[in-house]
DNA sequence: CTTTTTGCAAATGATTTGCATTAAC
DNA sequence: GTTAATGCAAATCATTTGCAAAAAG
């Protein structure tokens, strides 16, 4: 049920809930689905513009929120500021660079079983688990040598 | 090195970097250290007020950012909106409720070893790993029955 | 036709910034 | 005394909201 993979899937999910199938919804979903990485709302707007020059940012936000409710898109909130969205549904994790704020996917197995069970024991109903590694990305690490703790200024 | 546990530790860390030891910095750090859970900047302001009635929100933010740089405090960005801060240094995770936006700690073991190694293999230098479980908290689950996927509208 | 969506403009709310004043050292 | 920190007011910026016009069903 979650995550529509094709335009038809999405259209079906929308109709099933009495929601309307609009070009904005189809295109925004398509753009996110066909992207490599994550996208901010602003990026989505830019990438949707060629197909629909008049979409507005509020519509992008509203649509992303709707797609999230449908389970077709996931909102990943960067430890920093703006949120990013993606359509991946397979287990994967994120690395976040403190320096430049970049968020990237990380392929790695992880067994959150114990944590999930612990959460359920507290009455929490988890539907998603993701690991976030915080640190310094390769690019930023190269820029500032070894960040010796004593060299501060 | 990271995470000053006492006022003296913090004072020392500040002096070591040529930074000044101010009551604001000491009190804000103390308040966060002695708290149970997480606190937003606004909460910190409120709790610091009794001791220092004139502290301003900008100072709270600046100080929290400084303490984060010193490794004395960690900023946890809720998948939702406002960031929360805490002084915990032991491995723990977070559960985030989509409905009400609440963030809570979760005690559970987890071995991020493989993920850390995968990140390093890509040139990333991780300094922190945390698991975030997203779902519905007990309170909200009680409010809205079972959220059957077909009952929407 | 009726009701949902859209686009626009304006609002919101957290976090930041500019700057003169005050406090550390 | 000097220079960094503070407090205040104003600025930013992502995200939301109100509403009339446009589009879906």
PDB file of N, CA, C and O in Angstrom, chain A residues 57-134:
ATOM      1  N   UNK A  57       5.351  27.519  -4.367  1.00  0.00           N
ATOM      2  CA  UNK A  57       5.969  26.828  -3.254  1.00  0.00           C
ATOM      3  C   UNK A  57       4.916  26.276  -2.283  1.00  0.00           C
ATOM      4  O   UNK A  57       5.027  25.137  -1.835  1.00  0.00           O
ATOM      5  N   UNK A  58       3.903  27.039  -1.960  1.00  0.00           N
ATOM      6  CA  UNK A  58       2.878  26.487  -1.076  1.00  0.00           C
ATOM      7  C   UNK A  58       2.283  25.191  -1.611  1.00  0.00           C
ATOM      8  O   UNK A  58       2.007  24.268  -0.855  1.00  0.00           O
ATOM      9  N   UNK A  59       2.099  25.109  -2.915  1.00  0.00           N
ATOM     10  CA  UNK A  59       1.560  23.884  -3.484  1.00  0.00           C
ATOM     11  C   UNK A  59       2.559  22.748  -3.335  1.00  0.00           C
ATOM     12  O   UNK A  59       2.199  21.607  -3.043  1.00  0.00           O
ATOM     13  N   UNK A  60       3.822  23.065  -3.528  1.00  0.00           N
ATOM     14  CA  UNK A  60       4.843  22.037  -3.369  1.00  0.00           C
ATOM     15  C   UNK A  60       4.810  21.499  -1.947  1.00  0.00           C
ATOM     16  O   UNK A  60       4.793  20.288  -1.728  1.00  0.00           O
ATOM     17  N   UNK A  61       4.771  22.389  -0.986  1.00  0.00           N
ATOM     18  CA  UNK A  61       4.736  21.941   0.406  1.00  0.00           C
ATOM     19  C   UNK A  61       3.490  21.120   0.688  1.00  0.00           C
ATOM     20  O   UNK A  61       3.543  20.057   1.310  1.00  0.00           O
ATOM     21  N   UNK A  62       2.371  21.610   0.234  1.00  0.00           N
ATOM     22  CA  UNK A  62       1.110  20.904   0.488  1.00  0.00           C
ATOM     23  C   UNK A  62       1.149  19.527  -0.154  1.00  0.00           C
ATOM     24  O   UNK A  62       0.719  18.537   0.446  1.00  0.00           O
ATOM     25  N   UNK A  63       1.670  19.462  -1.359  1.00  0.00           N
ATOM     26  CA  UNK A  63       1.712  18.183  -2.065  1.00  0.00           C
ATOM     27  C   UNK A  63       2.685  17.215  -1.408  1.00  0.00           C
ATOM     28  O   UNK A  63       2.398  16.027  -1.265  1.00  0.00           O
ATOM     29  N   UNK A  64       3.828  17.735  -0.989  1.00  0.00           N
ATOM     30  CA  UNK A  64       4.787  16.860  -0.318  1.00  0.00           C
ATOM     31  C   UNK A  64       4.177  16.308   0.962  1.00  0.00           C
ATOM     32  O   UNK A  64       4.335  15.134   1.289  1.00  0.00           O
ATOM     33  N   UNK A  65       3.453  17.157   1.677  1.00  0.00           N
ATOM     34  CA  UNK A  65       2.818  16.699   2.919  1.00  0.00           C
ATOM     35  C   UNK A  65       1.778  15.632   2.603  1.00  0.00           C
ATOM     36  O   UNK A  65       1.665  14.630   3.300  1.00  0.00           O
ATOM     37  N   UNK A  66       1.043  15.851   1.525  1.00  0.00           N
ATOM     38  CA  UNK A  66       0.039  14.869   1.130  1.00  0.00           C
ATOM     39  C   UNK A  66       0.697  13.556   0.745  1.00  0.00           C
ATOM     40  O   UNK A  66       0.298  12.484   1.191  1.00  0.00           O
ATOM     41  N   UNK A  67       1.736  13.650  -0.060  1.00  0.00           N
ATOM     42  CA  UNK A  67       2.438  12.436  -0.489  1.00  0.00           C
ATOM     43  C   UNK A  67       3.030  11.712   0.709  1.00  0.00           C
ATOM     44  O   UNK A  67       3.090  10.493   0.739  1.00  0.00           O
ATOM     45  N   UNK A  68       3.422  12.489   1.688  1.00  0.00           N
ATOM     46  CA  UNK A  68       3.979  11.850   2.878  1.00  0.00           C
ATOM     47  C   UNK A  68       2.878  11.076   3.600  1.00  0.00           C
ATOM     48  O   UNK A  68       3.086   9.966   4.069  1.00  0.00           O
ATOM     49  N   UNK A  69       1.692  11.688   3.681  1.00  0.00           N
ATOM     50  CA  UNK A  69       0.581  11.008   4.330  1.00  0.00           C
ATOM     51  C   UNK A  69       0.224   9.725   3.588  1.00  0.00           C
ATOM     52  O   UNK A  69      -0.184   8.737   4.171  1.00  0.00           O
ATOM     53  N   UNK A  70       0.373   9.763   2.270  1.00  0.00           N
ATOM     54  CA  UNK A  70       0.061   8.583   1.471  1.00  0.00           C
ATOM     55  C   UNK A  70       1.170   7.545   1.571  1.00  0.00           C
ATOM     56  O   UNK A  70       1.038   6.428   1.063  1.00  0.00           O
ATOM     57  N   UNK A  71       2.276   7.944   2.162  1.00  0.00           N
ATOM     58  CA  UNK A  71       3.384   7.018   2.277  1.00  0.00           C
ATOM     59  C   UNK A  71       4.216   6.927   1.010  1.00  0.00           C
ATOM     60  O   UNK A  71       5.019   6.026   0.842  1.00  0.00           O
ATOM     61  N   UNK A  72       4.013   7.869   0.095  1.00  0.00           N
ATOM     62  CA  UNK A  72       4.720   7.825  -1.174  1.00  0.00           C
ATOM     63  C   UNK A  72       6.049   8.549  -1.106  1.00  0.00           C
ATOM     64  O   UNK A  72       6.913   8.407  -1.962  1.00  0.00           O
ATOM     65  N   UNK A  73       6.214   9.346  -0.072  1.00  0.00           N
ATOM     66  CA  UNK A  73       7.425  10.155   0.059  1.00  0.00           C
ATOM     67  C   UNK A  73       7.766  10.236   1.539  1.00  0.00           C
ATOM     68  O   UNK A  73       6.892  10.156   2.393  1.00  0.00           O
ATOM     69  N   UNK A  74       9.028  10.348   1.840  1.00  0.00           N
ATOM     70  CA  UNK A  74       9.402  10.482   3.229  1.00  0.00           C
ATOM     71  C   UNK A  74      10.110  11.812   3.446  1.00  0.00           C
ATOM     72  O   UNK A  74      10.905  12.244   2.641  1.00  0.00           O
ATOM     73  N   UNK A  75       9.769  12.467   4.545  1.00  0.00           N
ATOM     74  CA  UNK A  75      10.415  13.723   4.865  1.00  0.00           C
ATOM     75  C   UNK A  75      11.575  13.398   5.807  1.00  0.00           C
ATOM     76  O   UNK A  75      11.397  12.811   6.863  1.00  0.00           O
ATOM     77  N   UNK A  76      12.764  13.784   5.401  1.00  0.00           N
ATOM     78  CA  UNK A  76      13.937  13.570   6.236  1.00  0.00           C
ATOM     79  C   UNK A  76      14.348  14.936   6.746  1.00  0.00           C
ATOM     80  O   UNK A  76      14.663  15.829   5.962  1.00  0.00           O
ATOM     81  N   UNK A  77      14.304  15.119   8.057  1.00  0.00           N
ATOM     82  CA  UNK A  77      14.656  16.433   8.560  1.00  0.00           C
ATOM     83  C   UNK A  77      16.134  16.456   8.878  1.00  0.00           C
ATOM     84  O   UNK A  77      16.624  15.699   9.687  1.00  0.00           O
ATOM     85  N   UNK A  78      16.844  17.308   8.210  1.00  0.00           N
ATOM     86  CA  UNK A  78      18.278  17.444   8.450  1.00  0.00           C
ATOM     87  C   UNK A  78      18.449  18.023   9.836  1.00  0.00           C
ATOM     88  O   UNK A  78      17.694  18.896  10.240  1.00  0.00           O
ATOM     89  N   UNK A  79      19.426  17.504  10.589  1.00  0.00           N
ATOM     90  CA  UNK A  79      19.692  18.062  11.910  1.00  0.00           C
ATOM     91  C   UNK A  79      19.865  19.573  11.850  1.00  0.00           C
ATOM     92  O   UNK A  79      19.789  20.240  12.858  1.00  0.00           O
ATOM     93  N   UNK A  80      20.119  20.085  10.701  1.00  0.00           N
ATOM     94  CA  UNK A  80      20.286  21.526  10.579  1.00  0.00           C
ATOM     95  C   UNK A  80      18.955  22.219  10.407  1.00  0.00           C
ATOM     96  O   UNK A  80      18.178  22.331  11.341  1.00  0.00           O
ATOM     97  N   UNK A  81      18.645  22.620   9.216  1.00  0.00           N
ATOM     98  CA  UNK A  81      17.511  23.492   9.002  1.00  0.00           C
ATOM     99  C   UNK A  81      16.418  22.937   8.088  1.00  0.00           C
ATOM    100  O   UNK A  81      15.402  22.415   8.569  1.00  0.00           O
ATOM    101  N   UNK A  82      16.600  23.060   6.801  1.00  0.00           N
ATOM    102  CA  UNK A  82      15.504  22.688   5.908  1.00  0.00           C
ATOM    103  C   UNK A  82      15.349  21.174   5.754  1.00  0.00           C
ATOM    104  O   UNK A  82      16.298  20.418   5.793  1.00  0.00           O
ATOM    105  N   UNK A  83      14.130  20.769   5.547  1.00  0.00           N
ATOM    106  CA  UNK A  83      13.837  19.354   5.385  1.00  0.00           C
ATOM    107  C   UNK A  83      14.085  18.921   3.952  1.00  0.00           C
ATOM    108  O   UNK A  83      14.001  19.726   3.030  1.00  0.00           O
ATOM    109  N   UNK A  84      14.391  17.655   3.773  1.00  0.00           N
ATOM    110  CA  UNK A  84      14.543  17.110   2.428  1.00  0.00           C
ATOM    111  C   UNK A  84      13.584  15.940   2.288  1.00  0.00           C
ATOM    112  O   UNK A  84      13.181  15.342   3.270  1.00  0.00           O
ATOM    113  N   UNK A  85      13.231  15.659   1.054  1.00  0.00           N
ATOM    114  CA  UNK A  85      12.265  14.601   0.793  1.00  0.00           C
ATOM    115  C   UNK A  85      12.849  13.579  -0.160  1.00  0.00           C
ATOM    116  O   UNK A  85      13.640  13.926  -1.037  1.00  0.00           O
ATOM    117  N   UNK A  86      12.435  12.351  -0.008  1.00  0.00           N
ATOM    118  CA  UNK A  86      12.825  11.347  -0.991  1.00  0.00           C
ATOM    119  C   UNK A  86      11.769  10.257  -1.066  1.00  0.00           C
ATOM    120  O   UNK A  86      10.837  10.232  -0.274  1.00  0.00           O
ATOM    121  N   UNK A  87      11.920   9.390  -2.061  1.00  0.00           N
ATOM    122  CA  UNK A  87      10.905   8.365  -2.272  1.00  0.00           C
ATOM    123  C   UNK A  87      11.440   6.972  -1.965  1.00  0.00           C
ATOM    124  O   UNK A  87      10.791   5.979  -2.295  1.00  0.00           O
ATOM    125  N   UNK A  88      12.618   6.921  -1.348  1.00  0.00           N
ATOM    126  CA  UNK A  88      13.172   5.591  -1.060  1.00  0.00           C
ATOM    127  C   UNK A  88      12.349   4.889   0.010  1.00  0.00           C
ATOM    128  O   UNK A  88      11.905   5.485   0.975  1.00  0.00           O
ATOM    129  N   UNK A  89      12.192   3.602  -0.145  1.00  0.00           N
ATOM    130  CA  UNK A  89      11.412   2.858   0.838  1.00  0.00           C
ATOM    131  C   UNK A  89      12.243   1.730   1.431  1.00  0.00           C
ATOM    132  O   UNK A  89      11.805   1.070   2.355  1.00  0.00           O
ATOM    133  N   UNK A  90      13.427   1.523   0.887  1.00  0.00           N
ATOM    134  CA  UNK A  90      14.259   0.455   1.429  1.00  0.00           C
ATOM    135  C   UNK A  90      15.047   0.997   2.610  1.00  0.00           C
ATOM    136  O   UNK A  90      15.294   2.196   2.710  1.00  0.00           O
ATOM    137  N   UNK A  91      15.409   0.131   3.517  1.00  0.00           N
ATOM    138  CA  UNK A  91      16.138   0.587   4.690  1.00  0.00           C
ATOM    139  C   UNK A  91      17.481   1.204   4.306  1.00  0.00           C
ATOM    140  O   UNK A  91      18.277   0.570   3.618  1.00  0.00           O
ATOM    141  N   UNK A  92      17.666   2.416   4.718  1.00  0.00           N
ATOM    142  CA  UNK A  92      18.956   3.061   4.468  1.00  0.00           C
ATOM    143  C   UNK A  92      19.126   4.143   5.526  1.00  0.00           C
ATOM    144  O   UNK A  92      18.181   4.476   6.237  1.00  0.00           O
ATOM    145  N   UNK A  93      20.303   4.680   5.602  1.00  0.00           N
ATOM    146  CA  UNK A  93      20.576   5.642   6.668  1.00  0.00           C
ATOM    147  C   UNK A  93      21.107   6.930   6.099  1.00  0.00           C
ATOM    148  O   UNK A  93      21.260   7.074   4.895  1.00  0.00           O
ATOM    149  N   UNK A  94      21.363   7.883   6.987  1.00  0.00           N
ATOM    150  CA  UNK A  94      21.808   9.185   6.509  1.00  0.00           C
ATOM    151  C   UNK A  94      23.061   9.662   7.223  1.00  0.00           C
ATOM    152  O   UNK A  94      23.237   9.411   8.412  1.00  0.00           O
ATOM    153  N   UNK A  95      23.903  10.326   6.465  1.00  0.00           N
ATOM    154  CA  UNK A  95      25.050  10.965   7.087  1.00  0.00           C
ATOM    155  C   UNK A  95      24.834  12.455   6.919  1.00  0.00           C
ATOM    156  O   UNK A  95      24.377  12.927   5.871  1.00  0.00           O
ATOM    157  N   UNK A  96      25.109  13.165   7.992  1.00  0.00           N
ATOM    158  CA  UNK A  96      24.860  14.603   8.011  1.00  0.00           C
ATOM    159  C   UNK A  96      26.157  15.308   8.368  1.00  0.00           C
ATOM    160  O   UNK A  96      26.771  15.014   9.391  1.00  0.00           O
ATOM    161  N   UNK A  97      26.568  16.250   7.537  1.00  0.00           N
ATOM    162  CA  UNK A  97      27.806  16.978   7.790  1.00  0.00           C
ATOM    163  C   UNK A  97      27.509  18.267   8.542  1.00  0.00           C
ATOM    164  O   UNK A  97      26.771  19.123   8.068  1.00  0.00           O
ATOM    165  N   UNK A  98      28.100  18.365   9.731  1.00  0.00           N
ATOM    166  CA  UNK A  98      27.905  19.561  10.551  1.00  0.00           C
ATOM    167  C   UNK A  98      28.380  20.824   9.845  1.00  0.00           C
ATOM    168  O   UNK A  98      27.824  21.896  10.035  1.00  0.00           O
ATOM    169  N   UNK A  99      29.477  20.679   9.115  1.00  0.00           N
ATOM    170  CA  UNK A  99      30.091  21.839   8.483  1.00  0.00           C
ATOM    171  C   UNK A  99      29.209  22.427   7.397  1.00  0.00           C
ATOM    172  O   UNK A  99      28.822  23.584   7.458  1.00  0.00           O
ATOM    173  N   UNK A 100      28.905  21.604   6.410  1.00  0.00           N
ATOM    174  CA  UNK A 100      28.193  22.151   5.251  1.00  0.00           C
ATOM    175  C   UNK A 100      26.711  21.823   5.252  1.00  0.00           C
ATOM    176  O   UNK A 100      25.968  22.296   4.400  1.00  0.00           O
ATOM    177  N   UNK A 101      26.261  21.016   6.205  1.00  0.00           N
ATOM    178  CA  UNK A 101      24.833  20.732   6.277  1.00  0.00           C
ATOM    179  C   UNK A 101      24.332  19.721   5.261  1.00  0.00           C
ATOM    180  O   UNK A 101      23.136  19.471   5.167  1.00  0.00           O
ATOM    181  N   UNK A 102      25.234  19.125   4.504  1.00  0.00           N
ATOM    182  CA  UNK A 102      24.822  18.165   3.482  1.00  0.00           C
ATOM    183  C   UNK A 102      24.263  16.888   4.106  1.00  0.00           C
ATOM    184  O   UNK A 102      24.707  16.465   5.162  1.00  0.00           O
ATOM    185  N   UNK A 103      23.281  16.331   3.447  1.00  0.00           N
ATOM    186  CA  UNK A 103      22.697  15.062   3.886  1.00  0.00           C
ATOM    187  C   UNK A 103      22.887  14.077   2.754  1.00  0.00           C
ATOM    188  O   UNK A 103      22.606  14.388   1.603  1.00  0.00           O
ATOM    189  N   UNK A 104      23.368  12.900   3.061  1.00  0.00           N
ATOM    190  CA  UNK A 104      23.549  11.896   2.019  1.00  0.00           C
ATOM    191  C   UNK A 104      23.070  10.542   2.519  1.00  0.00           C
ATOM    192  O   UNK A 104      22.998  10.308   3.725  1.00  0.00           O
ATOM    193  N   UNK A 105      22.738   9.696   1.570  1.00  0.00           N
ATOM    194  CA  UNK A 105      22.307   8.352   1.935  1.00  0.00           C
ATOM    195  C   UNK A 105      23.522   7.508   2.265  1.00  0.00           C
ATOM    196  O   UNK A 105      24.615   7.760   1.764  1.00  0.00           O
ATOM    197  N   UNK A 106      23.290   6.515   3.066  1.00  0.00           N
ATOM    198  CA  UNK A 106      24.367   5.590   3.390  1.00  0.00           C
ATOM    199  C   UNK A 106      23.792   4.184   3.331  1.00  0.00           C
ATOM    200  O   UNK A 106      22.791   3.879   3.976  1.00  0.00           O
ATOM    201  N   UNK A 107      24.453   3.356   2.536  1.00  0.00           N
ATOM    202  CA  UNK A 107      23.994   1.975   2.419  1.00  0.00           C
ATOM    203  C   UNK A 107      24.665   1.176   3.512  1.00  0.00           C
ATOM    204  O   UNK A 107      25.877   1.104   3.568  1.00  0.00           O
ATOM    205  N   UNK A 108      23.901   0.595   4.379  1.00  0.00           N
ATOM    206  CA  UNK A 108      24.484  -0.235   5.426  1.00  0.00           C
ATOM    207  C   UNK A 108      23.385  -0.975   6.146  1.00  0.00           C
ATOM    208  O   UNK A 108      22.310  -0.427   6.372  1.00  0.00           O
ATOM    209  N   UNK A 109      23.676  -2.205   6.492  1.00  0.00           N
ATOM    210  CA  UNK A 109      22.694  -3.000   7.212  1.00  0.00           C
ATOM    211  C   UNK A 109      22.669  -2.562   8.662  1.00  0.00           C
ATOM    212  O   UNK A 109      23.656  -2.047   9.168  1.00  0.00           O
ATOM    213  N   UNK A 110      21.538  -2.740   9.295  1.00  0.00           N
ATOM    214  CA  UNK A 110      21.430  -2.370  10.703  1.00  0.00           C
ATOM    215  C   UNK A 110      20.223  -3.115  11.250  1.00  0.00           C
ATOM    216  O   UNK A 110      19.198  -3.202  10.588  1.00  0.00           O
ATOM    217  N   UNK A 111      20.363  -3.616  12.442  1.00  0.00           N
ATOM    218  CA  UNK A 111      19.237  -4.331  13.011  1.00  0.00           C
ATOM    219  C   UNK A 111      18.665  -3.546  14.180  1.00  0.00           C
ATOM    220  O   UNK A 111      19.188  -3.574  15.290  1.00  0.00           O
ATOM    221  N   UNK A 112      17.595  -2.808  13.929  1.00  0.00           N
ATOM    222  CA  UNK A 112      16.995  -1.973  14.970  1.00  0.00           C
ATOM    223  C   UNK A 112      16.011  -2.772  15.807  1.00  0.00           C
ATOM    224  O   UNK A 112      15.259  -2.205  16.595  1.00  0.00           O
ATOM    225  N   UNK A 113      16.012  -4.082  15.649  1.00  0.00           N
ATOM    226  CA  UNK A 113      15.049  -4.930  16.335  1.00  0.00           C
ATOM    227  C   UNK A 113      14.897  -4.640  17.813  1.00  0.00           C
ATOM    228  O   UNK A 113      13.787  -4.441  18.309  1.00  0.00           O
ATOM    229  N   UNK A 114      16.005  -4.594  18.512  1.00  0.00           N
ATOM    230  CA  UNK A 114      15.945  -4.378  19.954  1.00  0.00           C
ATOM    231  C   UNK A 114      15.321  -3.027  20.281  1.00  0.00           C
ATOM    232  O   UNK A 114      14.483  -2.904  21.174  1.00  0.00           O
ATOM    233  N   UNK A 115      15.732  -2.013  19.531  1.00  0.00           N
ATOM    234  CA  UNK A 115      15.203  -0.670  19.770  1.00  0.00           C
ATOM    235  C   UNK A 115      13.704  -0.637  19.493  1.00  0.00           C
ATOM    236  O   UNK A 115      12.927  -0.064  20.262  1.00  0.00           O
ATOM    237  N   UNK A 116      13.296  -1.275  18.397  1.00  0.00           N
ATOM    238  CA  UNK A 116      11.877  -1.308  18.069  1.00  0.00           C
ATOM    239  C   UNK A 116      11.081  -1.963  19.184  1.00  0.00           C
ATOM    240  O   UNK A 116      10.041  -1.454  19.605  1.00  0.00           O
ATOM    241  N   UNK A 117      11.595  -3.051  19.673  1.00  0.00           N
ATOM    242  CA  UNK A 117      10.887  -3.747  20.742  1.00  0.00           C
ATOM    243  C   UNK A 117      10.826  -2.894  22.002  1.00  0.00           C
ATOM    244  O   UNK A 117       9.802  -2.827  22.680  1.00  0.00           O
ATOM    245  N   UNK A 118      11.930  -2.211  22.293  1.00  0.00           N
ATOM    246  CA  UNK A 118      11.963  -1.349  23.475  1.00  0.00           C
ATOM    247  C   UNK A 118      10.915  -0.246  23.352  1.00  0.00           C
ATOM    248  O   UNK A 118      10.221   0.096  24.302  1.00  0.00           O
ATOM    249  N   UNK A 119      10.780   0.289  22.153  1.00  0.00           N
ATOM    250  CA  UNK A 119       9.811   1.357  21.927  1.00  0.00           C
ATOM    251  C   UNK A 119       8.391   0.838  22.125  1.00  0.00           C
ATOM    252  O   UNK A 119       7.563   1.468  22.793  1.00  0.00           O
ATOM    253  N   UNK A 120       8.134  -0.327  21.557  1.00  0.00           N
ATOM    254  CA  UNK A 120       6.789  -0.898  21.685  1.00  0.00           C
ATOM    255  C   UNK A 120       6.446  -1.180  23.142  1.00  0.00           C
ATOM    256  O   UNK A 120       5.309  -1.061  23.566  1.00  0.00           O
ATOM    257  N   UNK A 121       7.470  -1.541  23.887  1.00  0.00           N
ATOM    258  CA  UNK A 121       7.257  -1.845  25.297  1.00  0.00           C
ATOM    259  C   UNK A 121       6.764  -0.590  26.029  1.00  0.00           C
ATOM    260  O   UNK A 121       6.121  -0.665  27.067  1.00  0.00           O
ATOM    261  N   UNK A 122       7.070   0.580  25.457  1.00  0.00           N
ATOM    262  CA  UNK A 122       6.668   1.832  26.091  1.00  0.00           C
ATOM    263  C   UNK A 122       5.356   2.338  25.505  1.00  0.00           C
ATOM    264  O   UNK A 122       4.895   3.443  25.786  1.00  0.00           O
ATOM    265  N   UNK A 123       4.771   1.544  24.618  1.00  0.00           N
ATOM    266  CA  UNK A 123       3.494   1.950  24.050  1.00  0.00           C
ATOM    267  C   UNK A 123       3.634   2.728  22.750  1.00  0.00           C
ATOM    268  O   UNK A 123       2.658   3.216  22.192  1.00  0.00           O
ATOM    269  N   UNK A 124       4.852   2.816  22.260  1.00  0.00           N
ATOM    270  CA  UNK A 124       5.091   3.556  21.019  1.00  0.00           C
ATOM    271  C   UNK A 124       4.894   2.600  19.848  1.00  0.00           C
ATOM    272  O   UNK A 124       5.264   1.432  19.932  1.00  0.00           O
ATOM    273  N   UNK A 125       4.276   3.098  18.775  1.00  0.00           N
ATOM    274  CA  UNK A 125       4.091   2.253  17.595  1.00  0.00           C
ATOM    275  C   UNK A 125       4.970   2.756  16.470  1.00  0.00           C
ATOM    276  O   UNK A 125       4.554   3.636  15.721  1.00  0.00           O
ATOM    277  N   UNK A 126       6.170   2.239  16.366  1.00  0.00           N
ATOM    278  CA  UNK A 126       7.110   2.730  15.353  1.00  0.00           C
ATOM    279  C   UNK A 126       6.721   2.246  13.963  1.00  0.00           C
ATOM    280  O   UNK A 126       6.221   1.142  13.802  1.00  0.00           O
ATOM    281  N   UNK A 127       6.907   3.119  12.976  1.00  0.00           N
ATOM    282  CA  UNK A 127       6.646   2.665  11.609  1.00  0.00           C
ATOM    283  C   UNK A 127       7.869   2.905  10.720  1.00  0.00           C
ATOM    284  O   UNK A 127       7.852   2.655   9.532  1.00  0.00           O
ATOM    285  N   UNK A 128       8.920   3.406  11.348  1.00  0.00           N
ATOM    286  CA  UNK A 128      10.116   3.667  10.562  1.00  0.00           C
ATOM    287  C   UNK A 128      11.294   3.836  11.506  1.00  0.00           C
ATOM    288  O   UNK A 128      11.129   4.376  12.610  1.00  0.00           O
ATOM    289  N   UNK A 129      12.457   3.353  11.092  1.00  0.00           N
ATOM    290  CA  UNK A 129      13.646   3.502  11.925  1.00  0.00           C
ATOM    291  C   UNK A 129      14.788   3.936  11.031  1.00  0.00           C
ATOM    292  O   UNK A 129      14.986   3.375   9.951  1.00  0.00           O
ATOM    293  N   UNK A 130      15.483   4.966  11.442  1.00  0.00           N
ATOM    294  CA  UNK A 130      16.637   5.320  10.636  1.00  0.00           C
ATOM    295  C   UNK A 130      17.764   5.862  11.468  1.00  0.00           C
ATOM    296  O   UNK A 130      17.571   6.549  12.465  1.00  0.00           O
ATOM    297  N   UNK A 131      18.952   5.500  11.025  1.00  0.00           N
ATOM    298  CA  UNK A 131      20.153   5.888  11.738  1.00  0.00           C
ATOM    299  C   UNK A 131      20.728   7.137  11.087  1.00  0.00           C
ATOM    300  O   UNK A 131      20.794   7.240   9.868  1.00  0.00           O
ATOM    301  N   UNK A 132      21.108   8.086  11.904  1.00  0.00           N
ATOM    302  CA  UNK A 132      21.746   9.290  11.371  1.00  0.00           C
ATOM    303  C   UNK A 132      23.145   9.399  11.948  1.00  0.00           C
ATOM    304  O   UNK A 132      23.315   9.410  13.166  1.00  0.00           O
ATOM    305  N   UNK A 133      24.120   9.445  11.065  1.00  0.00           N
ATOM    306  CA  UNK A 133      25.499   9.628  11.508  1.00  0.00           C
ATOM    307  C   UNK A 133      25.830  11.098  11.329  1.00  0.00           C
ATOM    308  O   UNK A 133      25.605  11.666  10.261  1.00  0.00           O
ATOM    309  N   UNK A 134      26.335  11.704  12.366  1.00  0.00           N
ATOM    310  CA  UNK A 134      26.713  13.108  12.280  1.00  0.00           C
ATOM    311  C   UNK A 134      28.230  13.188  12.301  1.00  0.00           C
ATOM    312  O   UNK A 134      28.874  12.417  12.997  1.00  0.00           O
TER     313      UNK A 134
END
